[in-house]
C-alpha cells in the first residue's frame, strides 16, 4: 500500500466517530416531538420523517360515537390553552369539536373566558357554539355555576371520576344536550337540577351515592342507564319531578332512599328493584300517579310519612311475610285505586291516617300489629276488616269506614278496639280459631249493629262491651262463657223494652248460673248489672233446654 492509500484510510477512520455523534444528536433533537406519537418500533429515518409531518386530517374521527377512537395526543389537538387555572384542548368531533378540560376546579361561567380560540389552520371559532362533546377529566373536583352555560351545540357530556361538586345551572342554555355520563363514586348534589333538556343519564358501576336533588326537575329525562348495583344511598329529591321518567335500573345494594327521591315522577309505572333497602324517606314516591305496584323487601325497617301519598293508580302493595317494618303517617293517603290491603306480621306498626282517602278500599287484613294509628281509615267507606292476628287497644276506634269485622285468627279483642265504629253492621267469629276474650268497651257505641252471635270458645265478655249499641236486636252468648262484665248491654234499647228471646245463651240454665256475673245490689236482679238499670229484669233464652 502506497502513501496515498494510507492517508485515505486514516481520514475514513477519523470520520466514523463524528458520524455516530451526528446521528445521536439528531435523535436527541427530535425525541421531544416523537413522544406524542408511538414511534418506539420505527427506524430512525421514519422517526425523523414523522416528527416533521403535519397532524393527520380530521375526517377519520367524524360521526363517531362519543369517545370512540378519540386522540388526546398533542398532534391531534386543534387548539389548547390554560384559562383561569383550567387546562383545555379541543379535538375535531364530527362537524364540531370535543372539549377536554383538566384542573382541580372549574370556576363559575368558565366557558366565557375561552369564548374564542384559533385552531391550527388559523381560523377563529366561537367555542361556545362549536362544542358538541365535553370530557371533564378525572382530576376535576368541582364545576362552578353556569361553567358551560349556553353551549348551544353541546350534545354529550362525560364527567370524570374525581368530581364531587357542581354548581347551579352548569349547563344552562345547552338546548341540545341529550346525555350526561357520570363516572365517579358519587353523583354530586344538584348535578343537573332543573335541567329541562337532558334526556338520558348514565351512571357507571362503582357509584355508591347520588346526591341531594341531583336530577330534580329534569322534566325531559326519560332514561337512566348503567349498572347501579353499587349504589348505597339515593339522596333527597334525587329524581323528584322527573315527569318523563318511566323506569329505573335495579339498585341491588341500595340501603337508603331519601325523602322525595322519586316524588312527582308522574310517568313512573314501577318502583325500582331494591332488595336490600332499609330506609325509605318521607314522600319517597308521593305524586307518582302512574305507579301501579310496590313490593317491600324483608330488609326494610321504615317507610316514611306520606311515602305514597296521591299515588292514584297504585293497585297493589306487597308487604313481606317476615321482617320488622314501621310505616309512617299518611303513608298511602289518597291512593284512590287501592282496593285490598294485607298488613302482614312484618308490619308491626302503621301511623295515623295511613289509608286516608283511599276511596276504593274495601278489604283490610290485619295479620298481627302492635300499633295502628288513629283515623287509619279516615275518609274511607264500606271496608271489611279481617283480623288474623293480634290487634292493639283502640285499633280502629271511631272509624266510620268499617262495615264488617271477621275474626279468623286472634284470641283477644282488646279494649275499645272497635268502639265508635258507627257503620259496623256485622261480626263474624271463626269456630276453628275462636276469640277467647272480648275486652272492655270493645264494641261500645257501634250503633249500626243488629243481631250478634258470639263464637263458641269465648270465655270472657268485658264491661260495657256492647254498651250504647242502640240498634242491637239480639245477642247469642256461647256455652263456653265463664265471665261477663258490668253494664255489658247498657242502653241497648231493645233489651230494655222487650228482652224476651233477645238475649240467648247456648247452654242450659245450670250452666248460665255458673257464669261469673257483676256484683248485685240486695234485692235486685243480676240483670241490673248487665243493663246498668236497677229496674231491669231480663229473661234468658236457654238454647240447650226449655225456658222455665
Short mmCIF file of C-alpha atoms in Angstrom, two decimals:
data_model
loop_
_atom_site.label_atom_id
_atom_site.label_comp_id
_atom_site.label_asym_id
_atom_site.label_seq_id
_atom_site.Cartn_x
_atom_site.Cartn_y
_atom_site.Cartn_z
CA UNK A 1 0.00 0.00 0.00
CA UNK A 2 1.41 3.38 -1.06
CA UNK A 3 1.39 6.60 0.91
CA UNK A 4 -1.80 7.87 -0.80
CA UNK A 5 -3.80 4.82 0.27
CA UNK A 6 -2.62 5.11 3.88
CA UNK A 7 -3.76 8.74 4.05
CA UNK A 8 -7.26 7.91 2.72
CA UNK A 9 -7.72 5.10 5.28
CA UNK A 10 -6.72 7.38 8.17
CA UNK A 11 -9.24 10.05 7.09
CA UNK A 12 -12.02 7.46 6.94
CA UNK A 13 -11.29 6.20 10.46
CA UNK A 14 -11.42 9.77 11.80
CA UNK A 15 -14.93 10.36 10.30
CA UNK A 16 -16.66 7.33 11.86
CA UNK A 17 -16.95 8.79 15.43
CA UNK A 18 -18.15 12.09 14.03
CA UNK A 19 -20.92 10.40 12.03
CA UNK A 20 -22.07 8.43 15.07
CA UNK A 21 -22.24 11.60 17.15
CA UNK A 22 -24.26 13.40 14.49
CA UNK A 23 -26.90 10.68 14.41
CA UNK A 24 -27.19 10.72 18.20
CA UNK A 25 -27.64 14.49 18.23
CA UNK A 26 -30.36 14.25 15.59
CA UNK A 27 -32.22 11.65 17.64
CA UNK A 28 -32.00 13.79 20.80
CA UNK A 29 -33.32 16.86 19.00
CA UNK A 30 -36.40 15.02 17.67
CA UNK A 31 -37.25 12.87 20.71
CA UNK A 32 -39.48 15.52 22.33
CA UNK A 33 -41.75 15.71 19.29
CA UNK A 34 -41.83 11.97 18.83
CA UNK A 35 -43.10 11.25 22.33
CA UNK A 36 -46.62 12.23 21.36
CA UNK A 37 -46.67 9.63 18.60
CA UNK A 38 -45.95 5.99 19.16
CA UNK A 39 -42.61 5.54 17.26
CA UNK A 40 -40.93 3.09 19.58
CA UNK A 41 -40.59 0.47 16.89
CA UNK A 42 -39.87 2.69 13.89
CA UNK A 43 -36.32 3.02 12.42
CA UNK A 44 -34.55 6.39 12.83
CA UNK A 45 -35.27 7.54 9.31
CA UNK A 46 -39.07 7.05 9.90
CA UNK A 47 -38.91 8.87 13.22
CA UNK A 48 -37.33 11.89 11.61
CA UNK A 49 -39.99 11.92 8.92
CA UNK A 50 -42.89 11.57 11.40
CA UNK A 51 -41.66 14.45 13.51
CA UNK A 52 -41.64 16.76 10.54
CA UNK A 53 -45.09 15.92 9.13
CA UNK A 54 -48.37 17.75 9.77
CA UNK A 55 -51.05 16.23 12.07
CA UNK A 56 -53.39 13.80 10.33
CA UNK A 57 -56.55 15.10 8.69
CA UNK A 58 -59.65 15.06 10.92
CA UNK A 59 -62.20 13.37 8.68
CA UNK A 60 -61.44 9.97 10.17
CA UNK A 61 -62.96 10.97 13.54
CA UNK A 62 -66.15 12.46 12.15
CA UNK A 63 -69.53 10.91 13.00
CA UNK A 64 -68.16 8.56 15.63
CA UNK A 65 -69.75 7.78 18.98
CA UNK A 66 -68.57 9.84 21.96
CA UNK A 67 -65.00 8.99 22.89
CA UNK A 68 -64.77 6.28 20.22
CA UNK A 69 -61.20 6.40 18.91
CA UNK A 70 -60.60 9.93 20.14
CA UNK A 71 -56.98 11.09 20.04
CA UNK A 72 -55.76 13.03 23.04
CA UNK A 73 -52.24 13.25 21.61
CA UNK A 74 -50.93 16.74 21.12
CA UNK A 75 -50.65 16.06 17.39
CA UNK A 76 -54.43 15.71 17.15
CA UNK A 77 -55.33 18.80 19.12
CA UNK A 78 -56.92 21.60 17.15
CA UNK A 79 -56.37 24.18 19.90
CA UNK A 80 -55.34 24.31 23.55
CA UNK A 81 -54.77 26.69 26.37
CA UNK A 82 -54.92 27.45 30.08
CA UNK A 83 -57.63 29.84 31.30
CA UNK A 84 -58.42 30.67 34.94
CA UNK A 85 -56.35 27.71 36.08
CA UNK A 86 -58.11 25.24 33.79
CA UNK A 87 -56.13 23.47 31.08
CA UNK A 88 -58.12 22.65 27.97
CA UNK A 89 -57.79 21.43 24.44
CA UNK A 90 -60.10 20.59 21.56
CA UNK A 91 -60.21 17.79 19.03
CA UNK A 92 -62.36 17.50 15.96
CA UNK A 93 -65.68 15.75 16.53
CA UNK A 94 -67.99 15.42 13.55
CA UNK A 95 -68.75 18.92 12.31
CA UNK A 96 -67.75 20.42 15.65
CA UNK A 97 -65.29 19.92 18.47
CA UNK A 98 -64.83 17.88 21.58
CA UNK A 99 -63.58 19.91 24.51
CA UNK A 100 -61.35 18.32 27.17
CA UNK A 101 -60.85 20.18 30.45
CA UNK A 102 -58.48 19.47 33.32
CA UNK A 103 -57.83 21.11 36.67
CA UNK A 104 -58.91 20.96 40.29
CA UNK A 105 -61.80 23.40 39.99
CA UNK A 106 -63.62 24.90 37.05
CA UNK A 107 -64.78 28.42 38.00
CA UNK A 108 -68.23 29.93 37.57
CA UNK A 109 -69.03 30.82 33.95
CA UNK A 110 -65.65 29.48 32.87
CA UNK A 111 -66.61 28.93 29.24
CA UNK A 112 -66.83 32.70 28.77
CA UNK A 113 -63.09 33.01 29.37
CA UNK A 114 -62.31 30.96 26.26
CA UNK A 115 -65.24 32.01 24.15
CA UNK A 116 -62.95 32.30 21.13
CA UNK A 117 -59.96 30.26 20.05
CA UNK A 118 -57.83 29.85 16.97
CA UNK A 119 -57.25 26.37 15.62
CA UNK A 120 -54.25 25.11 13.68
CA UNK A 121 -55.43 26.29 10.33
CA UNK A 122 -55.59 29.84 11.65
CA UNK A 123 -59.37 30.11 11.61
CA UNK A 124 -61.12 31.62 14.61
CA UNK A 125 -64.06 29.85 16.24
CA UNK A 126 -66.57 30.64 18.94
CA UNK A 127 -66.01 27.82 21.38
CA UNK A 128 -69.46 28.05 22.94
CA UNK A 129 -71.10 27.48 19.55
CA UNK A 130 -68.72 24.77 18.31
CA UNK A 131 -68.52 22.30 21.19
CA UNK A 132 -70.52 19.12 20.52
CA UNK A 133 -68.96 16.91 23.18
CA UNK A 134 -67.38 17.67 26.55
CA UNK A 135 -64.99 15.48 28.54
CA UNK A 136 -64.20 16.54 32.11
CA UNK A 137 -61.02 14.78 33.20
CA UNK A 138 -60.72 12.77 36.42
CA UNK A 139 -58.68 15.42 38.24
CA UNK A 140 -61.56 17.92 38.21
CA UNK A 141 -63.21 18.01 41.65
CA UNK A 142 -65.74 20.81 41.19
CA UNK A 143 -67.54 22.68 38.45
CA UNK A 144 -68.82 26.18 39.10
CA UNK A 145 -72.16 27.81 38.42
CA UNK A 146 -73.01 28.05 34.71
CA UNK A 147 -69.49 26.92 33.88
CA UNK A 148 -70.60 25.61 30.49
CA UNK A 149 -73.73 27.69 30.03
CA UNK A 150 -75.08 28.48 26.57
CA UNK A 151 -73.03 25.91 24.68
CA UNK A 152 -75.73 25.80 22.05
CA UNK A 153 -74.42 22.73 20.15
CA UNK A 154 -73.43 20.60 23.15
CA UNK A 155 -74.97 17.12 22.95
CA UNK A 156 -72.89 14.83 25.14
CA UNK A 157 -71.01 15.23 28.43
CA UNK A 158 -68.70 12.81 30.22
CA UNK A 159 -67.90 13.76 33.81
CA UNK A 160 -64.75 12.37 35.39
CA UNK A 161 -64.38 10.11 38.39
CA UNK A 162 -62.99 12.81 40.69
CA UNK A 163 -65.99 15.15 40.50
CA UNK A 164 -67.63 15.80 43.89
CA UNK A 165 -69.41 19.13 43.47
CA UNK A 166 -71.37 21.00 40.83
CA UNK A 167 -72.80 24.50 40.94
CA UNK A 168 -76.24 25.61 39.83
CA UNK A 169 -77.17 25.53 36.16
CA UNK A 170 -73.82 24.22 34.96
CA UNK A 171 -75.31 23.51 31.55
CA UNK A 172 -77.86 26.31 31.46
CA UNK A 173 -78.95 27.13 27.92
CA UNK A 174 -77.43 23.98 26.41
CA UNK A 175 -80.57 23.30 24.42
CA UNK A 176 -79.25 20.27 22.50
CA UNK A 177 -77.78 18.44 25.49
CA UNK A 178 -79.02 14.86 25.24
CA UNK A 179 -76.89 12.70 27.51
CA UNK A 180 -74.64 13.11 30.55
CA UNK A 181 -72.41 10.30 31.80
CA UNK A 182 -71.18 10.14 35.40
CA UNK A 183 -68.01 8.18 36.11
CA UNK A 184 -67.28 8.84 39.78
CA UNK A 185 -68.11 7.21 43.09
CA UNK A 186 -70.83 9.78 43.69
CA UNK A 187 -73.13 11.96 41.67
CA UNK A 188 -72.86 15.47 43.16
CA UNK A 189 -75.83 17.18 44.77
CA UNK A 190 -77.90 19.27 42.35
CA UNK A 191 -75.74 17.98 39.48
CA UNK A 192 -78.37 18.61 36.82
CA UNK A 193 -81.10 20.19 38.96
CA UNK A 194 -83.70 21.96 36.88
CA UNK A 195 -82.20 20.95 33.54
CA UNK A 196 -85.18 20.60 31.21
CA UNK A 197 -83.27 19.39 28.15
CA UNK A 198 -81.18 16.33 29.03
CA UNK A 199 -82.97 13.11 28.11
CA UNK A 200 -80.57 10.42 29.33
CA UNK A 201 -78.03 9.95 32.08
CA UNK A 202 -75.60 7.10 32.52
CA UNK A 203 -74.21 6.14 35.93
CA UNK A 204 -71.20 3.85 35.73
CA UNK A 205 -70.51 0.95 38.05
CA UNK A 206 -68.77 1.91 41.28
CA UNK A 207 -71.09 4.82 42.04
CA UNK A 208 -72.26 4.49 45.66
CA UNK A 209 -74.20 7.71 46.17
CA UNK A 210 -76.47 10.05 44.24
CA UNK A 211 -76.59 13.44 45.93
CA UNK A 212 -79.50 15.60 47.04
CA UNK A 213 -81.64 16.86 44.14
CA UNK A 214 -79.07 15.58 41.64
CA UNK A 215 -81.64 15.30 38.84
CA UNK A 216 -84.55 17.15 40.43
CA UNK A 217 -86.79 18.85 37.89
CA UNK A 218 -85.19 17.22 34.84
CA UNK A 219 -88.51 17.13 33.04
CA UNK A 220 -87.13 15.64 29.79
CA UNK A 221 -85.16 12.86 31.48
CA UNK A 222 -86.66 9.57 30.30
CA UNK A 223 -83.76 7.14 30.52
CA UNK A 224 -81.35 6.22 33.31
CA UNK A 225 -78.65 3.81 32.16
CA UNK A 226 -75.80 1.96 33.77
CA UNK A 227 -75.09 -0.64 36.39
CA UNK A 228 -76.35 0.76 39.68
CA UNK A 229 -75.51 -2.36 41.66
CA UNK A 230 -73.04 -0.46 43.87
CA UNK A 231 -75.42 2.36 44.79
CA UNK A 232 -75.98 2.51 48.56
CA UNK A 233 -77.70 5.87 49.03
CA UNK A 234 -80.08 7.83 46.84
CA UNK A 235 -80.33 11.38 48.14
CA UNK A 236 -83.28 13.58 48.99
CA UNK A 237 -85.20 14.61 45.90
CA UNK A 238 -82.69 12.87 43.63
CA UNK A 239 -85.18 12.33 40.80
CA UNK A 240 -88.08 14.45 42.08
CA UNK A 241 -90.18 15.96 39.33
CA UNK A 242 -88.66 13.89 36.52
CA UNK A 243 -92.00 13.73 34.77
CA UNK A 244 -90.78 11.77 31.70
CA UNK A 245 -89.04 9.01 33.67
CA UNK A 246 -90.81 5.67 33.13
CA UNK A 247 -88.44 3.12 34.70
CA UNK A 248 -85.25 2.76 36.72
CA UNK A 249 -82.46 0.15 36.75
CA UNK A 250 -82.29 -2.27 39.66
CA UNK A 251 -80.44 -0.93 42.68
CA UNK A 252 -79.45 -4.16 44.37
CA UNK A 253 -77.25 -2.63 47.10
CA UNK A 254 -79.38 0.39 47.97
CA UNK A 255 -79.89 0.86 51.72
CA UNK A 256 -81.36 4.34 51.97
CA UNK A 257 -83.90 6.08 49.76
CA UNK A 258 -84.08 9.77 50.60
CA UNK A 259 -87.12 11.96 51.18
CA UNK A 260 -88.99 12.77 47.95
CA UNK A 261 -86.47 10.71 45.96
CA UNK A 262 -89.00 9.99 43.20
CA UNK A 263 -91.76 12.41 44.19
CA UNK A 264 -93.96 13.58 41.31
CA UNK A 265 -92.37 11.25 38.77
CA UNK A 266 -95.74 11.09 37.09
CA UNK A 267 -94.75 8.62 34.33
CA UNK A 268 -93.02 6.09 36.62
CA UNK A 269 -95.02 2.85 36.42
CA UNK A 270 -92.93 0.63 38.69
CA UNK A 271 -90.59 1.26 41.57
CA UNK A 272 -87.00 0.06 41.03
CA UNK A 273 -85.95 -3.31 42.39
CA UNK A 274 -84.35 -2.58 45.78
CA UNK A 275 -83.89 -5.93 47.61
CA UNK A 276 -81.55 -4.54 50.30
CA UNK A 277 -83.45 -1.34 51.11
CA UNK A 278 -83.64 -0.45 54.80
CA UNK A 279 -84.94 3.11 54.99
CA UNK A 280 -87.50 4.79 52.74
CA UNK A 281 -87.88 8.52 53.33
CA UNK A 282 -90.92 10.76 53.55
CA UNK A 283 -92.77 11.46 50.29
CA UNK A 284 -90.42 9.00 48.55
CA UNK A 285 -92.93 8.22 45.77
CA UNK A 286 -95.59 10.83 46.55
CA UNK A 287 -97.46 12.00 43.49
CA UNK A 288 -96.27 9.14 41.26
CA UNK A 289 -99.64 8.98 39.57
CA UNK A 290 -98.72 6.14 37.15
CA UNK A 291 -97.24 3.82 39.80
CA UNK A 292 -99.28 0.61 39.97
CA UNK A 293 -97.41 -1.77 42.25
CA UNK A 294 -94.93 -1.66 45.11
CA UNK A 295 -93.19 -4.60 46.78
CA UNK A 296 -91.32 -4.10 50.03
CA UNK A 297 -88.26 -6.26 50.84
CA UNK A 298 -87.78 -8.05 54.15
CA UNK A 299 -84.81 -5.80 54.91
CA UNK A 300 -86.98 -2.67 55.07
CA UNK A 301 -87.48 -1.27 58.58
CA UNK A 302 -89.05 2.13 57.92
CA UNK A 303 -91.41 3.72 55.39
CA UNK A 304 -91.63 7.48 55.89
CA UNK A 305 -94.68 9.70 56.29
CA UNK A 306 -96.64 10.35 53.09
CA UNK A 307 -94.34 7.97 51.19
CA UNK A 308 -97.03 7.09 48.60
CA UNK A 309 -99.43 9.99 49.01
CA UNK A 310 -101.54 10.66 45.90
CA UNK A 311 -100.35 7.59 44.01
CA UNK A 312 -103.73 7.47 42.35
CA UNK A 313 -103.07 4.35 40.21
CA UNK A 314 -101.47 2.25 42.94
CA UNK A 315 -103.42 -1.01 42.97
CA UNK A 316 -101.23 -3.48 44.81
CA UNK A 317 -98.98 -3.32 47.86
CA UNK A 318 -96.89 -6.37 48.74
CA UNK A 319 -95.61 -6.38 52.30
CA UNK A 320 -93.01 -9.02 53.24
CA UNK A 321 -94.04 -12.11 55.16
CA UNK A 322 -91.25 -11.56 57.66
CA UNK A 323 -89.48 -8.50 58.95
CA UNK A 324 -89.74 -5.61 61.38
CA UNK A 325 -91.36 -2.76 59.50
CA UNK A 326 -92.84 0.51 60.69
CA UNK A 327 -94.98 2.51 58.26
CA UNK A 328 -95.37 6.24 58.84
CA UNK A 329 -98.33 8.60 58.99
CA UNK A 330 -100.46 9.06 55.86
CA UNK A 331 -98.19 6.66 54.00
CA UNK A 332 -100.88 5.68 51.46
CA UNK A 333 -103.11 8.74 51.65
CA UNK A 334 -105.40 9.17 48.63
CA UNK A 335 -104.28 6.05 46.83
CA UNK A 336 -107.70 6.03 45.25
CA UNK A 337 -107.30 2.84 43.15
CA UNK A 338 -106.24 0.68 46.10
CA UNK A 339 -108.94 -1.89 46.90
CA UNK A 340 -107.29 -4.59 49.01
CA UNK A 341 -104.53 -4.36 51.62
CA UNK A 342 -102.95 -7.11 53.68
CA UNK A 343 -100.84 -5.87 56.59
CA UNK A 344 -98.63 -8.87 57.26
CA UNK A 345 -96.97 -9.73 60.55
CA UNK A 346 -93.86 -7.95 59.31
CA UNK A 347 -95.68 -4.62 59.69
CA UNK A 348 -95.65 -4.10 63.44
CA UNK A 349 -96.91 -0.51 63.26
CA UNK A 350 -98.59 1.89 60.87
CA UNK A 351 -99.10 5.58 61.60
CA UNK A 352 -102.05 7.93 61.80
CA UNK A 353 -104.34 8.20 58.78
CA UNK A 354 -102.33 5.55 56.97
CA UNK A 355 -105.04 4.96 54.35
CA UNK A 356 -106.81 8.29 54.47
CA UNK A 357 -108.93 8.97 51.41
CA UNK A 358 -108.43 5.52 49.85
CA UNK A 359 -111.92 5.67 48.42
CA UNK A 360 -111.81 2.25 46.67
CA UNK A 361 -110.54 0.31 49.67
CA UNK A 362 -112.96 -2.49 50.56
CA UNK A 363 -110.80 -5.03 52.38
CA UNK A 364 -108.14 -4.62 55.09
CA UNK A 365 -106.48 -7.68 56.60
CA UNK A 366 -104.62 -7.37 59.90
CA UNK A 367 -102.26 -10.29 60.49
CA UNK A 368 -100.77 -9.08 63.77
CA UNK A 369 -99.92 -5.46 64.54
CA UNK A 370 -98.71 -3.83 67.75
CA UNK A 371 -99.84 -0.34 66.78
CA UNK A 372 -102.43 1.09 64.41
CA UNK A 373 -102.50 4.87 64.18
CA UNK A 374 -105.59 6.93 64.82
CA UNK A 375 -108.03 7.55 61.98
CA UNK A 376 -106.36 4.84 59.94
CA UNK A 377 -109.31 4.68 57.52
CA UNK A 378 -110.25 8.34 57.55
CA UNK A 379 -112.36 9.33 54.53
CA UNK A 380 -112.85 5.68 53.54
CA UNK A 381 -116.14 3.76 53.49
CA UNK A 382 -117.54 0.22 53.31
CA UNK A 383 -114.39 -1.53 54.48
CA UNK A 384 -114.44 -5.14 55.63
CA UNK A 385 -111.74 -5.79 58.23
CA UNK A 386 -110.31 -9.29 58.51
CA UNK A 387 -108.45 -9.92 61.76
CA UNK A 388 -105.95 -12.79 61.63
CA UNK A 389 -103.64 -11.81 64.47
CA UNK A 390 -103.26 -9.54 67.43
CA UNK A 391 -104.64 -6.02 67.28
CA UNK A 392 -103.85 -3.18 69.68
CA UNK A 393 -106.27 -1.46 72.03
CA UNK A 394 -108.43 1.14 70.29
CA UNK A 395 -107.21 -0.29 66.98
CA UNK A 396 -109.94 1.19 64.80
CA UNK A 397 -111.72 3.30 67.38
CA UNK A 398 -114.24 5.79 65.98
CA UNK A 399 -113.77 4.60 62.41
CA UNK A 400 -116.81 5.32 60.31
CA UNK A 401 -115.46 3.22 57.46
CA UNK A 402 -115.71 -0.28 58.96
CA UNK A 403 -118.90 -2.13 57.97
CA UNK A 404 -117.88 -5.63 59.00
CA UNK A 405 -115.25 -7.45 61.02
CA UNK A 406 -114.28 -11.08 60.56
CA UNK A 407 -112.17 -12.68 63.29
CA UNK A 408 -110.10 -15.53 61.83
CA UNK A 409 -107.05 -15.94 63.99
CA UNK A 410 -106.83 -13.69 67.02
CA UNK A 411 -107.79 -14.79 70.52
CA UNK A 412 -108.26 -11.41 72.21
CA UNK A 413 -110.24 -8.36 71.13
CA UNK A 414 -108.67 -5.61 73.25
CA UNK A 415 -110.38 -2.71 74.97
CA UNK A 416 -112.10 -0.21 72.66
CA UNK A 417 -110.75 -1.99 69.59
CA UNK A 418 -113.81 -1.14 67.50
CA UNK A 419 -115.66 1.27 69.77
CA UNK A 420 -117.45 4.07 67.99
CA UNK A 421 -117.49 2.24 64.63
CA UNK A 422 -120.89 3.64 63.78
CA UNK A 423 -121.13 1.89 60.38
CA UNK A 424 -120.29 -1.58 61.75
CA UNK A 425 -123.16 -3.93 60.96
CA UNK A 426 -121.73 -7.43 61.05
CA UNK A 427 -119.43 -9.51 63.24
CA UNK A 428 -118.18 -12.96 62.24
CA UNK A 429 -116.29 -15.32 64.54
CA UNK A 430 -114.26 -18.33 63.41
CA UNK A 431 -115.04 -21.68 65.01
CA UNK A 432 -111.57 -23.08 64.26
CA UNK A 433 -109.66 -20.22 65.90
CA UNK A 434 -112.08 -18.74 68.42
CA UNK A 435 -111.85 -15.42 70.22
CA UNK A 436 -111.46 -16.12 73.95
CA UNK A 437 -111.71 -12.60 75.37
CA UNK A 438 -113.66 -9.53 74.33
CA UNK A 439 -112.27 -6.52 76.19
CA UNK A 440 -113.98 -3.59 77.85
CA UNK A 441 -115.92 -1.33 75.50
CA UNK A 442 -114.68 -3.36 72.54
CA UNK A 443 -117.81 -2.52 70.51
CA UNK A 444 -119.07 0.40 72.58
CA UNK A 445 -121.30 2.73 70.58
CA UNK A 446 -121.46 0.59 67.43
CA UNK A 447 -124.90 1.92 66.67
CA UNK A 448 -125.44 0.00 63.42
CA UNK A 449 -125.02 -3.47 64.95
CA UNK A 450 -128.14 -5.62 64.70
CA UNK A 451 -128.11 -9.29 65.64
CA UNK A 452 -124.85 -10.62 67.09
CA UNK A 453 -123.79 -14.20 67.62
CA UNK A 454 -120.65 -14.58 69.71
CA UNK A 455 -118.47 -17.50 68.73
CA UNK A 456 -118.09 -20.68 70.74
CA UNK A 457 -114.81 -20.59 72.65
CA UNK A 458 -115.42 -17.14 74.14
CA UNK A 459 -114.67 -17.17 77.86
CA UNK A 460 -114.88 -13.54 78.98
CA UNK A 461 -117.09 -10.62 77.92
CA UNK A 462 -115.76 -7.30 79.21
CA UNK A 463 -117.66 -4.48 80.87
CA UNK A 464 -119.66 -2.22 78.53
CA UNK A 465 -118.55 -4.38 75.59
CA UNK A 466 -121.81 -3.61 73.72
CA UNK A 467 -123.00 -0.58 75.67
CA UNK A 468 -124.75 2.07 73.60
CA UNK A 469 -125.23 -0.30 70.69
CA UNK A 470 -128.64 1.27 70.43
CA UNK A 471 -129.89 -0.71 67.43
CA UNK A 472 -128.82 -4.16 68.56
CA UNK A 473 -131.77 -6.53 68.17
CA UNK A 474 -130.49 -9.73 69.76
CA UNK A 475 -127.37 -11.46 71.00
CA UNK A 476 -126.39 -15.10 71.41
CA UNK A 477 -123.74 -15.90 74.01
CA UNK A 478 -121.75 -19.15 73.73
CA UNK A 479 -121.87 -22.08 76.09
CA UNK A 480 -118.14 -21.58 76.77
CA UNK A 481 -118.73 -18.22 78.50
CA UNK A 482 -117.28 -18.09 82.03
CA UNK A 483 -117.38 -14.41 82.93
CA UNK A 484 -119.50 -11.42 81.97
CA UNK A 485 -118.70 -7.83 82.94
CA UNK A 486 -120.86 -4.99 84.18
CA UNK A 487 -123.13 -2.86 82.00
CA UNK A 488 -122.38 -5.05 79.00
CA UNK A 489 -125.66 -4.08 77.32
CA UNK A 490 -126.18 -0.66 78.87
CA UNK A 491 -128.66 1.47 76.93
CA UNK A 492 -129.47 -1.23 74.40
CA UNK A 493 -133.00 -0.07 73.78
CA UNK A 494 -134.43 -3.37 72.54
CA UNK A 495 -133.29 -5.19 75.64
CA UNK A 496 -134.76 -2.61 77.96
CA UNK A 497 -138.17 -2.59 76.30
CA UNK A 498 -138.76 -6.19 75.34
CA UNK A 499 -135.96 -8.52 76.21
CA UNK A 500 -137.79 -11.80 75.70
CA UNK A 501 -135.98 -14.13 73.33
CA UNK A 502 -133.44 -11.41 72.56
CA UNK A 503 -130.71 -12.50 74.95
CA UNK A 504 -129.79 -16.09 74.31
CA UNK A 505 -127.38 -18.50 75.94
CA UNK A 506 -126.23 -21.60 74.08
CA UNK A 507 -126.15 -23.71 77.24
CA UNK A 508 -128.55 -24.64 80.00
CA UNK A 509 -129.79 -22.60 82.91
CA UNK A 510 -127.49 -24.53 85.23
CA UNK A 511 -124.51 -23.62 83.06
CA UNK A 512 -125.60 -19.99 82.95
CA UNK A 513 -125.76 -19.86 86.71
CA UNK A 514 -122.09 -20.82 86.84
CA UNK A 515 -121.09 -17.80 84.75
CA UNK A 516 -119.38 -15.14 86.88
CA UNK A 517 -121.52 -12.01 86.81
CA UNK A 518 -121.15 -8.47 88.15
CA UNK A 519 -121.86 -7.79 91.81
CA UNK A 520 -125.56 -7.32 92.57
CA UNK A 521 -127.37 -5.00 94.91
CA UNK A 522 -129.51 -6.63 97.59
CA UNK A 523 -132.92 -7.49 96.24
CA UNK A 524 -132.07 -6.54 92.66
CA UNK A 525 -131.90 -8.97 89.75
CA UNK A 526 -128.50 -9.92 88.32
CA UNK A 527 -129.62 -8.32 85.09
CA UNK A 528 -129.36 -4.88 86.64
CA UNK A 529 -125.58 -5.03 86.45
CA UNK A 530 -125.64 -6.09 82.83
CA UNK A 531 -128.04 -3.40 81.66
CA UNK A 532 -126.94 -0.73 84.17
CA UNK A 533 -130.55 -0.35 85.29
CA UNK A 534 -131.77 -1.16 88.78
CA UNK A 535 -135.25 -1.88 87.46
CA UNK A 536 -134.32 -4.25 84.66
CA UNK A 537 -135.33 -7.85 84.83
CA UNK A 538 -134.04 -9.93 81.95
CA UNK A 539 -135.16 -13.30 80.82
CA UNK A 540 -132.54 -15.53 79.23
CA UNK A 541 -133.47 -17.93 76.48
CA UNK A 542 -131.53 -21.14 77.08
CA UNK A 543 -130.91 -22.90 73.83
CA UNK A 544 -129.95 -26.23 75.43
CA UNK A 545 -133.19 -26.68 77.42
CA UNK A 546 -136.68 -25.31 77.61
CA UNK A 547 -137.02 -21.92 79.19
CA UNK A 548 -138.54 -22.35 82.70
#
